[in-house]
Coordinates of C-alpha atoms and ligand atoms in Angstrom, one line a residue:
Chain A
M1 CA -24.4 1.2 27.2
S2 CA -28.2 0.7 27.6
E3 CA -28.5 4.4 28.0
M4 CA -27.4 4.6 24.3
L5 CA -29.4 1.6 23.3
A6 CA -32.4 3.1 24.6
L7 CA -32.3 5.7 21.8
D8 CA -33.8 4.9 18.7
F9 CA -31.5 7.0 16.8
M10 CA -28.6 5.5 18.3
R11 CA -29.8 1.9 17.7
N12 CA -30.4 2.9 14.2
A13 CA -26.8 4.4 14.0
L14 CA -25.2 1.2 15.5
L15 CA -26.9 -1.0 12.9
A16 CA -26.0 1.0 10.0
A17 CA -22.2 1.4 11.0
L18 CA -22.5 -2.5 11.3
V19 CA -23.5 -3.3 7.8
V20 CA -21.4 -0.8 6.6
G21 CA -18.2 -2.0 8.5
L22 CA -18.8 -5.3 7.2
A23 CA -19.6 -4.6 3.5
A24 CA -17.0 -1.7 3.0
P25 CA -13.8 -3.6 3.3
M26 CA -15.4 -6.6 1.4
V27 CA -15.4 -4.6 -1.7
G28 CA -12.2 -2.4 -0.9
I29 CA -10.0 -5.0 -1.1
F30 CA -10.2 -5.3 -4.9
L31 CA -9.8 -1.9 -5.1
V32 CA -6.5 -2.3 -2.9
Q33 CA -5.8 -5.2 -5.2
R34 CA -5.9 -3.1 -8.7
R35 CA -4.3 -0.3 -7.0
L36 CA -7.3 2.0 -7.3
S37 CA -7.7 3.1 -3.8
L38 CA -8.9 6.4 -4.6
V39 CA -11.8 5.2 -6.8
G40 CA -14.1 5.3 -3.7
D41 CA -13.3 8.7 -3.1
G42 CA -14.0 9.8 -6.7
L43 CA -17.5 8.0 -6.7
G44 CA -18.5 9.7 -3.2
H45 CA -17.6 13.2 -5.3
V46 CA -19.9 12.1 -7.9
A47 CA -22.7 11.0 -5.4
L48 CA -22.9 14.3 -4.0
A49 CA -24.2 15.6 -7.5
G50 CA -26.8 12.9 -7.1
V51 CA -27.8 14.1 -3.4
A52 CA -28.0 17.6 -4.8
I53 CA -30.4 16.5 -7.4
G54 CA -32.4 14.7 -5.0
V55 CA -32.4 17.6 -2.8
V56 CA -33.7 19.9 -5.5
T57 CA -36.4 17.4 -6.9
S58 CA -37.3 16.2 -3.3
T59 CA -36.8 12.7 -4.2
S60 CA -34.8 10.5 -1.8
P61 CA -31.3 11.5 -2.2
V62 CA -30.4 7.9 -1.6
W63 CA -31.9 7.0 -4.7
T64 CA -30.4 9.7 -6.7
A65 CA -27.2 9.4 -5.3
L66 CA -27.1 5.7 -6.0
V67 CA -28.1 6.4 -9.7
A68 CA -25.2 9.0 -10.0
A69 CA -22.7 6.8 -8.2
V70 CA -23.4 3.7 -10.3
L71 CA -23.3 5.6 -13.7
A72 CA -19.9 7.3 -12.5
G73 CA -18.6 3.7 -11.7
V74 CA -19.6 2.0 -15.1
A75 CA -18.2 5.4 -16.6
I76 CA -14.8 4.8 -15.2
E77 CA -14.6 1.1 -16.2
L78 CA -15.2 2.3 -19.7
I79 CA -12.8 5.0 -19.8
R80 CA -10.1 2.4 -18.2
V81 CA -11.0 -0.3 -20.8
R82 CA -10.1 2.3 -23.8
G83 CA -7.0 2.8 -22.4
R84 CA -6.4 6.6 -23.5
T85 CA -4.2 8.8 -21.8
S86 CA -7.0 11.3 -21.6
G87 CA -8.7 8.8 -19.4
D88 CA -7.1 10.4 -16.4
V89 CA -8.5 14.0 -17.0
A90 CA -11.7 12.6 -17.8
L91 CA -11.9 10.9 -14.5
A92 CA -10.7 14.0 -12.7
L93 CA -13.2 16.4 -14.7
M94 CA -16.1 13.8 -13.6
F95 CA -15.0 13.6 -10.0
Y96 CA -14.3 17.4 -9.5
G97 CA -17.5 18.4 -11.4
G98 CA -19.7 16.0 -9.4
I99 CA -18.8 17.4 -5.9
A100 CA -18.6 21.4 -7.3
A101 CA -22.2 20.8 -8.6
G102 CA -23.2 19.3 -5.7
V103 CA -22.0 21.8 -3.3
V104 CA -23.2 24.6 -5.6
I105 CA -26.9 23.0 -5.7
I106 CA -27.4 22.5 -2.3
N107 CA -26.1 25.5 -1.1
K108 CA -28.5 27.3 -3.7
V109 CA -31.5 25.3 -2.3
D110 CA -30.6 25.4 1.4
G111 CA -29.7 29.1 1.5
A112 CA -27.0 29.8 4.0
Q113 CA -27.3 27.3 6.1
T114 CA -24.8 24.4 5.3
A115 CA -25.6 21.6 7.9
N116 CA -27.2 19.4 5.3
L117 CA -24.3 19.4 3.1
T118 CA -22.2 19.0 6.1
G119 CA -24.1 16.1 6.8
Y120 CA -23.7 14.3 3.5
L121 CA -19.8 15.2 3.2
F122 CA -19.0 14.0 6.8
G123 CA -21.6 11.7 8.0
A124 CA -24.6 12.5 10.0
I125 CA -25.3 9.2 11.7
T126 CA -27.9 10.5 14.4
T127 CA -30.5 11.5 11.6
T128 CA -30.6 8.0 9.8
T129 CA -33.9 6.7 10.1
T130 CA -35.4 3.5 10.5
A131 CA -36.4 3.5 6.8
D132 CA -33.0 4.2 6.2
V133 CA -31.5 1.5 8.1
I134 CA -33.6 -0.8 6.0
V135 CA -32.4 0.1 3.0
F136 CA -28.8 0.3 3.7
A137 CA -29.2 -3.4 5.4
A138 CA -30.9 -4.7 2.3
L139 CA -28.1 -3.2 -0.1
S140 CA -25.5 -4.4 2.1
A141 CA -26.9 -7.7 2.1
V142 CA -26.5 -7.8 -1.6
I143 CA -23.1 -6.4 -1.7
V144 CA -22.1 -8.9 1.0
L145 CA -23.7 -11.7 -1.1
V146 CA -22.4 -10.9 -4.5
T147 CA -18.9 -10.3 -3.1
V148 CA -18.9 -13.8 -1.4
V149 CA -20.3 -15.5 -4.5
L150 CA -17.8 -13.8 -7.2
R151 CA -14.8 -13.4 -4.6
Q152 CA -12.8 -15.7 -6.5
R153 CA -13.5 -14.1 -9.7
F154 CA -12.8 -10.5 -8.8
F155 CA -9.3 -11.7 -7.4
A156 CA -8.5 -13.3 -10.5
V157 CA -9.1 -10.3 -12.6
A158 CA -8.0 -7.8 -10.5
G159 CA -4.5 -9.6 -9.6
D160 CA -4.0 -10.6 -13.6
E161 CA -6.5 -8.9 -15.9
E162 CA -4.6 -10.4 -18.6
F163 CA -4.7 -14.1 -17.7
A164 CA -8.1 -13.6 -16.8
R165 CA -9.1 -12.8 -20.4
A166 CA -6.9 -15.5 -21.7
S167 CA -8.7 -18.0 -19.7
G168 CA -12.0 -16.8 -20.9
L169 CA -13.5 -14.9 -17.7
P170 CA -15.9 -12.0 -18.6
V171 CA -13.3 -9.5 -17.6
L172 CA -15.2 -6.2 -18.4
A173 CA -18.6 -7.8 -17.0
L174 CA -16.9 -8.5 -13.5
N175 CA -15.4 -5.0 -13.5
I176 CA -18.5 -3.4 -14.0
V177 CA -20.0 -5.5 -11.1
L178 CA -17.4 -4.3 -9.0
A179 CA -17.9 -0.8 -9.9
V180 CA -21.5 -0.8 -9.3
L181 CA -20.8 -2.7 -5.8
T182 CA -18.4 0.3 -5.5
A183 CA -21.0 2.6 -6.1
V184 CA -23.6 0.9 -3.7
T185 CA -21.2 0.8 -0.9
V186 CA -20.3 4.5 -1.2
V187 CA -24.3 5.4 -1.0
V188 CA -24.6 3.1 2.0
A189 CA -21.9 4.7 3.9
M190 CA -22.9 8.1 3.0
R191 CA -24.9 8.8 6.2
V192 CA -22.7 6.8 8.6
I193 CA -19.2 8.2 7.6
G194 CA -19.8 11.0 4.9
L195 CA -19.1 11.2 1.0
L196 CA -15.4 12.5 1.8
L197 CA -14.3 9.7 4.3
I198 CA -16.0 6.6 2.7
S199 CA -13.0 5.7 0.9
A200 CA -11.0 5.3 4.0
L201 CA -13.4 2.6 5.4
M202 CA -12.9 0.6 2.3
I203 CA -9.2 0.9 2.2
I204 CA -7.9 1.4 5.6
P205 CA -9.1 -2.0 7.2
N206 CA -7.7 -3.8 4.2
A207 CA -4.3 -2.3 4.5
A208 CA -4.5 -3.2 8.3
A209 CA -5.2 -6.8 7.2
Q210 CA -2.2 -7.0 4.9
Q211 CA 0.0 -6.6 7.8
L212 CA -1.5 -9.7 9.9
S213 CA -2.3 -12.1 6.8
A214 CA -0.3 -14.1 4.2
S215 CA -3.1 -15.3 2.4
F216 CA -5.9 -13.6 0.4
R217 CA -8.8 -15.7 2.5
A218 CA -7.3 -14.7 6.1
A219 CA -6.9 -10.9 5.0
G220 CA -10.5 -11.1 4.1
W221 CA -11.7 -12.2 7.6
W222 CA -9.4 -9.6 9.3
A223 CA -10.4 -7.1 6.9
A224 CA -14.0 -7.5 8.1
G225 CA -13.0 -7.7 11.6
I226 CA -11.5 -4.5 11.7
G227 CA -13.9 -2.9 9.4
V228 CA -16.8 -3.8 12.0
A229 CA -14.6 -2.8 14.9
S230 CA -13.6 0.4 13.7
S231 CA -17.3 1.7 12.2
V232 CA -19.4 0.3 15.6
G233 CA -16.5 1.3 17.7
G234 CA -16.3 4.9 16.3
V235 CA -20.0 5.4 16.6
V236 CA -19.9 4.3 20.4
T237 CA -17.2 6.8 21.0
S238 CA -18.5 9.4 19.1
Y239 CA -21.6 9.2 21.5
Y240 CA -19.7 9.1 24.6
A241 CA -16.9 11.7 23.6
D242 CA -19.5 13.7 21.7
T243 CA -17.3 13.8 18.4
A244 CA -18.3 13.6 14.8
S245 CA -19.1 9.8 13.7
G246 CA -17.6 10.1 10.3
G247 CA -14.2 11.3 11.7
T248 CA -14.0 9.2 14.8
I249 CA -14.5 6.0 12.7
V250 CA -12.1 6.9 10.3
L251 CA -9.5 7.7 13.2
L252 CA -10.2 4.5 15.1
A253 CA -9.5 2.7 11.7
I254 CA -6.2 4.3 11.5
A255 CA -5.3 3.5 15.2
L256 CA -6.0 -0.2 14.6
F257 CA -3.9 0.3 11.2
A258 CA -1.0 1.3 13.3
V259 CA -1.4 -1.5 15.9
A260 CA -1.8 -4.1 13.2
A261 CA 1.5 -2.8 11.5
L262 CA 3.1 -3.0 15.0
A263 CA 1.8 -6.4 15.5
G264 CA 2.9 -7.6 12.1
T265 CA 6.6 -6.2 12.5
L266 CA 6.8 -8.1 15.9
R267 CA 5.6 -11.1 14.6
R268 CA 8.0 -11.1 11.4
A269 CA 10.8 -10.2 13.9
V270 CA 10.1 -13.4 16.4
A271 CA 9.7 -15.5 13.2
A272 CA 13.0 -14.5 11.9
A273 CA 14.7 -14.6 15.3
R274 CA 13.5 -18.5 15.9
H275 CA 14.4 -19.8 12.5
R276 CA 17.4 -20.8 10.7
H277 CA 17.5 -20.7 6.9
A278 CA 19.6 -23.7 5.3
E279 CA 22.6 -23.1 3.2
R280 CA 21.9 -21.5 0.1
H281 CA 20.2 -24.1 -1.9
L282 CA 20.2 -24.9 -5.4
H283 CA 18.7 -28.5 -5.3
E284 CA 14.9 -28.7 -5.1
H285 CA 13.7 -31.4 -2.8
G286 CA 10.7 -33.4 -4.3
P287 CA 9.6 -37.0 -4.4
G288 CA 12.0 -38.9 -6.5
C289 CA 14.8 -36.2 -5.8
G290 CA 17.4 -38.7 -4.4
H291 CA 17.0 -37.4 -0.6
E292 CA 15.0 -39.3 1.9
A293 CA 11.6 -37.9 2.8
V294 CA 10.7 -37.5 6.5
A295 CA 7.5 -36.8 7.9
H296 CA 7.6 -34.0 10.3
G297 CA 4.3 -32.7 12.0
D298 CA 2.3 -31.2 9.2
H299 CA 4.9 -31.4 6.5
V300 CA 7.9 -33.2 4.9
D301 CA 11.4 -32.7 5.7
Y302 CA 14.3 -34.0 3.5
L303 CA 17.4 -35.8 4.7
H304 CA 20.3 -33.9 3.1
D305 CA 23.9 -34.4 4.1
G306 CA 22.8 -35.3 7.5
H307 CA 20.5 -32.6 8.2
R308 CA 16.9 -31.9 7.6
H309 CA 15.6 -29.5 5.1
A310 CA 11.9 -28.1 4.9
A311 CA 10.5 -25.9 2.3
H312 CA 9.6 -22.5 3.9
E313 CA 8.8 -19.5 1.8
G314 CA 11.2 -19.0 -1.2
H315 CA 14.0 -21.1 0.5
Y316 CA 14.8 -24.2 3.1
D317 CA 14.8 -24.3 6.8
E318 CA 17.2 -26.4 9.0
H319 CA 14.6 -28.7 10.9
A320 CA 16.4 -30.8 13.4
D321 CA 14.6 -32.5 16.1
H322 CA 17.6 -34.2 17.8
P323 CA 20.5 -32.1 19.3
P324 CA 23.9 -32.5 17.7
A325 CA 25.8 -35.0 20.1
D326 CA 28.1 -32.3 21.5
A327 CA 25.5 -29.7 22.1
D328 CA 25.0 -29.2 25.9
P329 CA 21.8 -31.0 27.3
G330 CA 19.7 -28.1 28.4
S331 CA 19.7 -26.2 24.7
G332 CA 18.9 -30.0 23.4
G333 CA 15.9 -30.2 25.6
V334 CA 14.7 -27.0 24.2
A335 CA 15.1 -27.9 20.7
G336 CA 13.3 -31.4 21.5
A337 CA 10.3 -29.5 23.1
R338 CA 10.0 -27.6 19.9
A339 CA 10.1 -30.2 17.4
G340 CA 8.1 -29.2 14.3
R341 CA 8.9 -26.0 14.6
H342 CA 11.9 -23.7 13.4
T343 CA 14.1 -24.0 16.5
L344 CA 16.8 -21.7 17.9
G345 CA 18.6 -24.5 19.6
D346 CA 19.4 -26.1 16.4
R347 CA 23.0 -25.4 15.8
E348 CA 24.2 -27.6 13.3
E349 CA 27.1 -26.7 10.9
V350 CA 25.8 -26.5 7.4
T351 CA 27.8 -28.0 4.2
R352 CA 29.8 -25.4 2.2
Chain B
M1 CA -14.9 -29.0 -40.6
S2 CA -15.0 -30.5 -36.9
T3 CA -12.2 -33.2 -35.5
D4 CA -12.1 -34.8 -32.4
D5 CA -10.2 -32.4 -30.1
A6 CA -8.8 -35.2 -28.1
T7 CA -7.0 -37.1 -30.6
S8 CA -6.6 -34.2 -33.3
P9 CA -2.8 -34.3 -34.1
T10 CA -3.1 -30.6 -35.1
V11 CA -3.1 -28.2 -32.1
V12 CA -2.9 -24.9 -33.7
D13 CA -3.1 -23.9 -37.4
L14 CA -2.6 -20.5 -38.9
R15 CA -2.8 -19.7 -42.6
A16 CA -1.5 -16.5 -43.6
A17 CA -2.6 -15.3 -40.3
S18 CA -2.3 -11.6 -39.1
F19 CA -2.5 -10.0 -36.1
G20 CA -2.3 -6.4 -34.6
H21 CA -3.5 -4.1 -32.3
H22 CA -5.9 -1.1 -33.0
G23 CA -6.6 -2.3 -36.6
R24 CA -2.9 -2.1 -37.4
P25 CA -1.2 -5.6 -38.3
V26 CA 1.9 -6.1 -36.5
V27 CA 2.7 -9.9 -37.7
T28 CA 1.3 -10.8 -41.5
G29 CA 1.2 -13.8 -43.8
I30 CA 2.0 -16.3 -40.8
D31 CA 1.7 -20.0 -42.0
L32 CA 2.5 -22.4 -39.1
T33 CA 1.2 -25.8 -38.0
V34 CA 1.9 -27.2 -34.4
T35 CA 1.0 -30.9 -33.7
R36 CA 0.4 -32.6 -30.6
G37 CA 3.5 -33.0 -28.5
E38 CA 5.8 -30.5 -30.2
V39 CA 7.9 -27.9 -28.4
L40 CA 8.1 -25.0 -30.3
A41 CA 10.5 -21.9 -29.5
L42 CA 9.6 -18.5 -31.1
L43 CA 12.7 -16.4 -31.6
G44 CA 13.2 -13.0 -33.0
P45 CA 14.2 -9.8 -31.9
N46 CA 12.4 -7.2 -29.9
G47 CA 9.5 -5.7 -31.8
S48 CA 9.6 -8.8 -34.4
G49 CA 6.1 -9.5 -33.4
K50 CA 6.5 -12.6 -31.3
T51 CA 4.5 -11.6 -28.4
T52 CA 1.8 -10.2 -30.6
L53 CA 1.5 -13.6 -32.3
V54 CA 1.1 -15.9 -29.3
T55 CA -1.1 -13.3 -27.7
G56 CA -3.3 -13.3 -30.7
L57 CA -3.7 -17.1 -30.2
L58 CA -5.2 -16.0 -26.9
G59 CA -7.6 -13.5 -27.9
L60 CA -5.5 -10.6 -26.2
S61 CA -4.2 -9.1 -29.6
E62 CA -6.6 -8.8 -32.6
H63 CA -6.8 -11.5 -35.5
L64 CA -6.8 -9.4 -38.6
G65 CA -6.5 -11.8 -41.3
G66 CA -6.2 -15.3 -42.5
T67 CA -7.5 -18.6 -40.7
V68 CA -6.6 -19.5 -37.3
E69 CA -7.7 -22.9 -35.9
V70 CA -7.2 -23.9 -32.3
L71 CA -7.9 -27.9 -32.1
G72 CA -10.1 -27.6 -35.4
T73 CA -12.0 -24.8 -34.0
P74 CA -11.9 -21.5 -35.7
L75 CA -10.7 -19.0 -33.1
D76 CA -13.5 -17.0 -32.9
R77 CA -15.6 -19.8 -31.8
L78 CA -13.3 -21.5 -29.3
R79 CA -15.6 -21.4 -26.5
D80 CA -13.1 -23.3 -23.9
R81 CA -10.4 -20.9 -23.8
T82 CA -8.7 -22.7 -20.8
R83 CA -7.4 -25.1 -23.6
I84 CA -4.8 -22.6 -24.2
G85 CA -2.7 -22.4 -21.0
Y86 CA -1.4 -19.1 -20.8
V87 CA 2.2 -18.1 -19.1
P88 CA 2.5 -14.5 -19.3
Q89 CA 5.7 -12.7 -18.5
R90 CA 4.9 -10.6 -15.4
H91 CA 6.6 -9.0 -12.3
T92 CA 3.7 -9.2 -9.8
L93 CA 1.3 -11.9 -9.7
T94 CA -1.3 -10.7 -7.4
G95 CA -1.6 -6.7 -7.5
G96 CA -1.7 -5.2 -4.4
V97 CA -2.6 -8.0 -1.9
R98 CA -1.0 -10.7 -0.5
A99 CA -1.7 -14.4 -1.8
T100 CA -1.0 -18.2 -1.3
V101 CA 0.4 -20.1 -4.2
S102 CA -2.5 -22.0 -4.2
E103 CA -4.7 -19.2 -4.0
I104 CA -3.2 -18.1 -7.1
V105 CA -3.2 -21.5 -9.0
S106 CA -6.9 -21.9 -8.3
T107 CA -7.7 -19.1 -10.6
G108 CA -6.5 -21.1 -13.6
L109 CA -9.7 -23.0 -13.0
L110 CA -12.3 -20.6 -12.5
A111 CA -13.2 -20.4 -16.3
T112 CA -13.7 -24.2 -16.3
R113 CA -16.6 -23.9 -13.7
P114 CA -19.8 -21.9 -13.8
W115 CA -19.9 -18.3 -11.9
W116 CA -22.2 -19.5 -8.9
R117 CA -20.2 -22.9 -8.3
P118 CA -17.7 -22.7 -5.3
A119 CA -14.2 -24.9 -5.8
G120 CA -14.7 -28.7 -5.2
R121 CA -12.5 -31.3 -4.1
R122 CA -11.5 -31.9 -7.8
D123 CA -10.4 -28.6 -8.2
R124 CA -8.2 -28.8 -5.0
D125 CA -7.0 -31.9 -6.4
A126 CA -6.4 -30.5 -9.6
V127 CA -4.1 -27.7 -7.9
R128 CA -2.0 -30.0 -5.9
R129 CA -1.1 -32.0 -9.1
A130 CA -0.2 -28.9 -10.8
L131 CA 2.1 -27.9 -8.1
E132 CA 3.5 -31.0 -8.0
T133 CA 4.4 -31.0 -11.8
V134 CA 6.4 -27.9 -11.3
G135 CA 7.9 -29.1 -7.9
L136 CA 6.0 -26.6 -5.8
A137 CA 3.6 -28.7 -4.0
D138 CA 5.6 -28.1 -0.4
R139 CA 5.4 -24.3 -0.9
A140 CA 1.3 -24.4 -1.8
R141 CA 0.4 -22.4 1.3
F142 CA 3.3 -19.8 1.4
D143 CA 2.7 -16.1 0.3
V144 CA 3.8 -15.9 -3.2
D145 CA 5.7 -13.0 -2.7
T146 CA 8.3 -14.5 -0.5
L147 CA 9.3 -17.1 -3.4
S148 CA 12.2 -16.6 -5.7
G149 CA 11.7 -15.4 -9.2
G150 CA 12.2 -18.6 -10.8
Q151 CA 9.7 -20.1 -8.2
Q152 CA 7.2 -17.5 -9.3
R153 CA 7.5 -18.2 -12.7
R154 CA 6.6 -21.8 -11.9
V155 CA 3.5 -20.7 -10.0
L156 CA 2.2 -19.1 -13.3
I157 CA 3.0 -22.4 -15.2
A158 CA 1.2 -24.3 -12.5
R159 CA -1.7 -21.7 -12.8
A160 CA -1.8 -22.6 -16.9
L161 CA -1.4 -26.1 -16.2
V162 CA -4.0 -26.8 -13.9
A163 CA -7.0 -26.6 -16.3
Q164 CA -5.0 -29.6 -18.2
P165 CA -4.7 -27.5 -21.7
D166 CA -3.9 -28.8 -25.0
V167 CA -1.0 -26.4 -25.5
L168 CA 1.0 -24.2 -23.2
V169 CA 1.9 -20.7 -24.6
M170 CA 4.7 -19.4 -22.4
D171 CA 6.2 -15.7 -23.0
E172 CA 10.0 -15.6 -21.7
P173 CA 9.5 -18.3 -19.1
T174 CA 13.2 -17.8 -18.4
A175 CA 13.8 -14.4 -18.5
G176 CA 15.0 -12.3 -15.5
V177 CA 15.8 -15.5 -13.6
D178 CA 19.1 -16.3 -12.0
H179 CA 21.3 -19.0 -13.8
A180 CA 20.6 -21.9 -10.9
S181 CA 17.0 -21.0 -10.9
Q182 CA 17.0 -21.4 -14.9
G183 CA 18.3 -25.0 -14.3
V184 CA 15.3 -25.9 -12.2
L185 CA 13.0 -24.2 -14.4
A186 CA 14.4 -26.2 -17.7
G187 CA 14.0 -29.4 -15.6
V188 CA 10.3 -28.4 -15.3
L189 CA 10.0 -27.9 -18.8
H190 CA 12.0 -30.9 -19.8
R191 CA 9.6 -32.9 -17.7
L192 CA 6.6 -31.5 -19.5
A193 CA 7.9 -32.1 -22.8
T194 CA 8.7 -35.7 -22.0
S195 CA 5.2 -36.2 -20.9
G196 CA 3.9 -35.0 -24.3
T197 CA 2.7 -31.3 -23.4
T198 CA 2.5 -29.3 -26.6
M199 CA 4.5 -25.9 -26.0
L200 CA 4.8 -22.4 -28.0
V201 CA 7.7 -20.8 -26.1
V202 CA 8.8 -17.3 -26.9
T203 CA 12.3 -16.7 -26.0
H204 CA 15.4 -14.9 -26.2
E205 CA 17.2 -17.6 -24.1
L206 CA 17.6 -20.7 -26.4
E207 CA 20.5 -21.9 -24.2
A208 CA 18.3 -22.4 -21.3
L209 CA 15.9 -24.8 -23.4
R210 CA 18.6 -26.8 -25.0
G211 CA 17.0 -30.3 -25.2
V212 CA 13.5 -29.6 -24.8
V213 CA 13.0 -27.4 -27.8
D214 CA 12.4 -29.7 -31.0
R215 CA 11.3 -27.0 -33.2
I216 CA 12.3 -23.3 -33.9
V217 CA 10.4 -20.4 -35.5
E218 CA 12.1 -17.2 -36.3
L219 CA 10.3 -14.0 -36.7
D220 CA 11.7 -10.8 -37.9
A221 CA 9.8 -7.9 -38.6
G222 CA 6.4 -9.4 -38.6
H223 CA 7.1 -12.5 -40.8
L224 CA 8.4 -15.8 -40.4
A225 CA 12.4 -15.8 -41.1
F226 CA 12.9 -19.5 -40.3
D227 CA 11.1 -22.7 -39.5
G228 CA 13.0 -25.9 -38.7
S229 CA 14.8 -27.9 -36.2
P230 CA 17.4 -26.7 -33.7
H231 CA 20.0 -28.6 -35.9
G232 CA 18.9 -26.6 -39.0
Y233 CA 18.7 -23.3 -37.2
A234 CA 22.3 -23.6 -36.2
A235 CA 23.3 -23.8 -39.7
H236 CA 21.0 -21.2 -40.8
Q237 CA 22.5 -18.9 -38.1
A238 CA 26.2 -20.0 -39.5
E239 CA 25.0 -19.4 -43.1
R240 CA 23.7 -15.8 -42.0
A241 CA 26.8 -14.9 -40.2
R242 CA 28.7 -15.8 -43.3
A243 CA 26.6 -13.6 -45.6
A244 CA 27.1 -10.8 -43.4
G245 CA 30.9 -11.2 -43.2
R246 CA 30.9 -11.2 -47.0
G247 CA 29.0 -8.3 -46.9
A248 CA 31.6 -6.2 -44.7
A249 CA 34.3 -7.4 -46.5
Ligands
ZN401 ZN1 16.8 -33.6 -2.6
ZN402 ZN1 10.3 -30.1 9.6
ZN403 ZN1 18.3 -29.9 1.3
ZN404 ZN1 12.5 -20.1 6.7

């Protein structure tokens, strides 16, 4: 490990991976929410044309790629607003035109050697300079800051654009800010995992987080954690295993997704096994509903025909903290010990 | 002309108003005044322009003619849009991600504060009160996708209520909700009506709102076809049935 950290380019690579792993999922969750998961991919295609322009004009490809991606991101939003059916075709023209122009121009300039091109498409993390890392860190800080401040608004607009507009939120402005953030993320991630794979780091950590959480807030934390784990872990792995960093990061993210999916399935199975739905329950309990309310841990149970019902998701659970008189003491003890949770020990008869 | 918003008896005032999409009018010549505390059902066949009319009030369809005033302010000058609470007819509440009931309801408050200010204690209290009003306080922390269709509809009502609007505009609140949950939903609407909430309800299911609605407006082919009490509407329908019977004979 220390041997790896002694290398300048590896320190840069790890730092770049850290900021990208944090920023990409934070922006990506809104693409997942809007069901526009592949927009990052399209912006990556267009960014390659920007890189090519940088190569031709001998300016820094990072900045030309940034300009190209931002323009494309804003164009996507404007095309979406017009809501024409031809919008889809316009996006295809832009995305494929971008990558085709990029490939043609870069090959023309570099001649037959395509190492440069491959580096942009699939990541060339070991060529990241200290100056690059400083730019990436600064851009990532901006992404994280803006995303944190506007998170609720992005969530509202991505979840229900019509309601957001009716309530007076500046929907188009927020969508354009999000498009710019997506474009910046693509460029920041360009050297680390490559333009063809960047979308994966925006989407997969969020897909994994969805398996593990029931709230938007918790999903955000999980996604950032999984994003950082896969990007930093991927760079470390690629150093020791001598593999391509971009591909390694994405494969690691997919592996974490598989683990999360398994964990989510197990957790749901355990939760289902240890809790009992109440009978089909048309009455809705609440203050003044006529049933006695009983405080129970962090929630309130309602005394209903001799048993206790507690709201859970869309239904009511049976919550009994005392065993039925005819139950055997052993299972009663278990139920008692688990008071406040969904119990297996509860064997009450339900009313029909 | 400006009136005191809080006490103005007129909440919505339409004069020869028309609304539409892409410059093409769908409803025209609408004269309608809604006063504070009224619960108005907006009926009409599919394509009669009900949704275009109410979304016009929300700035979601185009206002193409006549005058529209909300709380004495012309619609295009209305700054605080949360004065009109909107309950859309929707199938998904969150897009492609999970979110809790209170996370959804909180979004109803975003437009009431500047972009840089996070939610404060008052906002959290408002969310809790809105959820109590619709009877979902004990489900605030659950994933909204696990709720029943009727409960999800009440989440949307809470999201509109949380900013304490002067009028609640609802698009088909009881559509696609099973019979039992419709009863619960009607109970919530009844509670809102008795507490003096002004409501404009687009609906196909007048039966589900019996006792809640105190005025009925019917649209047909983009024009007002009836405006009166539920009692008068029953007579109007009987008259129309008789006329149709005569025509057939
Ligand atoms: Zn009860
Ligand atoms: Zn309980
Ligand atoms: Zn019960
Ligand atoms: Zn349960």
